[in-house]
Each structure stands twice: as C-alpha cells, then as structure tokens.
Amino acid sequence: MNFELGENEKAIKKNASDLALLLIKAQRSRPDRKYQISDHRIFSKYDLAGAVIPKTSGGPGFSAMETALSLEGLAFAKCDPGFIFSLGAHLLACVMPLVKNISAELQKKLFPQIISGELLLANGMTEERSGSDPFNMKTTAKKTENGYLLHGQKHFITNSPIAGGFIIYALTDEEKGFFGGVSCFYIPAHSENLHVDRLDLDGAYANTNMGTVFLEDVFVPQENLIGKKGAGAMIFHQSMNWERACFALMHCGTMDMICTHAVENAKRKETKQGKLSELQAVQFHIADMHVHAEVARMLAYKALSEIDKGKDATVAAARAKILSSEALDVVARTAIRLDGAAGLHDSNENIYRALAGAQAATIYSGANDVLRELIAGRL
C-alpha cells in the first residue's frame, strides 16, 4: 500500500493553499466577514465549486481523495473554517446527491450554474427534534398530480440564508419511516412559500451562513425528485460517507497547521534551561500531537480510498470522523497549554477556532456516539 501522494495530488493541495490566501485577503477587505457568493465564485475559479461533478458533465471530476485534499490544503493555509465548512456542505451533502441521482435534463440545468459558482446549495435534513435521529422526521411531502407539496421545518441548515437551491429530505410514506419512506427533492430558493430565518453562530463557524428553512406547502415538480421515491435514506447515507471522510482529512489539515505553530513557538521561546523545544516534556507533547494527526490521516485515507474504489465505506468513514474530530480537540488544547499565557492571547485566534471547531465536529455529520453505535452494529 502506497501512502505517498502523487504529483497531481500534491498540486491539488498546493492549489488549495494558494486559494486560501486569496480568500483571506478578500474576507479582510470588507466589514462583513461571513461567507458570500463572491467568495464562492473564487472557489469556482479554482475548480472547487463543482469539484465532484464528472468531466463528462463539464466538471473537474474530482475523486473523494482529491476533494478531501483540497479541504485539507485550505485548512492548513488558515482559510476561515466557516468558508471551508460552507464549501464542504455544498459539495458533499448537496452536489454529490445530484451527481449520483438526478436526470440528464436536470443536470444540464443545474451543473453549469454550480460549476460557475453562481449556484450555492444547502442540505436540509436536520430538524429541531430529529438531529441525529432521522427516524423522527416531521417534514412531509404529499403527492399531487404533477409533483409534491412539502411542509415542515429544517434547522441548522448550512448556507441556507444565501443558497440558490436546497436539497430537502421529506417523508413520502409515514408508515415506512426513514428507510423507504423518505424521499429527496431539489427546490430552488425562490420557490413560493419557502423562506429562511438566519441563525447566527459563535466560535469556529461564525462566518458560516446558518438558518432555519420553513416549507409551507411548497410545490415541487415531479422532475425535481432526486432519485426514486423512497430512496432518500440511501442518498443521504452515500453523501454522509463522503462528508465524514472528506471532513476527516480537513481536520488533519487543521492539526498540521497547529503542529507547525507549536513547533515554531517552542523553538522561539527560551527558558533558563534553553529553548522550550529542548525540554523533554514539551517534546513529548508535540510528538503526541503529531501522532494524533497522523493516525487520523491514515483512517481518512482508508475511508477515502474505499469510497473511490466503490466499496461500502460506512464503517471506515465513521471511524475516520470520530478519530479526527476527537484528535483535533486534543491537539488544539495541547497547543494552547504549550503556549502558556500567550495561548490566551488574540494572536492565537486560529488555535481557538480549531478548538471550538473540534466541539462542533463531534456533532455534525452524525454525532460521534451515534456513529459508535453504527460501528458496533456492523461488528
């Protein structure tokens, strides 16, 4: 098994790091630091807004590994975590379901807008009382002569305040429940009876646009059904494997950034016994940080490899997601402690955001304890 990246993969990471510098500059040039469509268009110039769209459909045709390496490169180069999360939610939870499941006609309509960066998407699965429990979904889709009427609410929906379209999951057969009873729909943001209330967050993802989506008998034409009726659970499951595996490698990029900071900081600071980096206690902590990051990377690589080989990556993606998010927490906390009093200063903003992001990372894309149950059920 070869763990070395090829020249193309190295170039993808470098491309993402260069892009991060442009996004940081664009963000700092304006008073509103939140993710904007103009930022999304910058991603499109670097082939990332529609990264997973196949070349046969006009897209870059990135594999799961290539997509994840882009997110990793952005994270290492200190791109705003909210920007990376916004892009990831768009690509992994929204564009992937479209790539795998929509008609050729809908592809021709949507893919050019996605590739150009004009169409940012939001995924609507989570509800107020059914975060990690999709079986408790309340949003319904009632069949009409030419389509469906969707009614319900979706909460904590990334990109929703500025999205041009939504991927919405709803019950089409309440008796069957989540497996066989949930379907997936594409809904343009301008649809009648659909509106969004903005939700402001603090911490790592403060610059992500989040909101609650209200669907009050929104009509969706038959042709906007994604996949087959009742296939929503499988479509969501596939997208979550991509999201968990790709975000796992993104977390590795953040850990690499933190480790680099810790090493440079230890070499710069001095004590009566010499440089901080010469103290064994400090060396051990930094070594452990690197071990956490590298183990997480190996699990992420395995999950991404299984996805790209067409295997069932459910367990591998869950393992990678659990380990990477919890390793990120340990690495960020250790870096702050090694900085001493300086670790509490505003100049350590990137480390603080990583620590806050680690708490969120144990929740989104499936709460870690729920994923532990999933893994245990496969043993």
Short mmCIF file of N, CA, C and O in Angstrom, two decimals, residues 30 79 111 117 158 265 267 364 374:
data_model
loop_
_atom_site.label_atom_id
_atom_site.label_comp_id
_atom_site.label_asym_id
_atom_site.label_seq_id
_atom_site.Cartn_x
_atom_site.Cartn_y
_atom_site.Cartn_z
N ARG A 30 -13.35 43.57 3.73
CA ARG A 30 -14.73 44.04 3.90
C ARG A 30 -15.15 43.90 5.37
O ARG A 30 -14.61 43.06 6.11
N CYS A 79 -7.36 29.13 5.98
CA CYS A 79 -8.60 29.67 5.43
C CYS A 79 -9.66 29.64 6.53
O CYS A 79 -9.66 28.75 7.38
N PHE A 111 -25.92 21.92 -13.42
CA PHE A 111 -24.47 21.77 -13.33
C PHE A 111 -23.68 23.00 -13.81
O PHE A 111 -22.70 23.38 -13.17
N GLY A 117 -20.09 28.71 -9.98
CA GLY A 117 -20.15 29.34 -8.67
C GLY A 117 -21.38 30.21 -8.46
O GLY A 117 -21.53 30.84 -7.41
N THR A 158 -26.80 24.75 6.91
CA THR A 158 -25.64 25.49 6.42
C THR A 158 -25.90 26.05 5.03
O THR A 158 -26.44 25.37 4.16
N ASN A 265 6.74 27.81 17.74
CA ASN A 265 6.63 28.52 19.01
C ASN A 265 7.63 27.98 20.03
O ASN A 265 8.29 28.74 20.77
N LYS A 267 10.45 26.50 19.41
CA LYS A 267 11.82 26.86 19.01
C LYS A 267 12.13 28.33 19.30
O LYS A 267 13.29 28.70 19.49
N TYR A 364 -21.62 17.47 14.08
CA TYR A 364 -22.14 17.45 12.71
C TYR A 364 -21.69 16.21 11.95
O TYR A 364 -20.76 15.51 12.34
N LEU A 374 -23.31 2.89 15.28
CA LEU A 374 -23.32 2.40 13.90
C LEU A 374 -22.20 1.38 13.68
O LEU A 374 -22.41 0.30 13.11
#
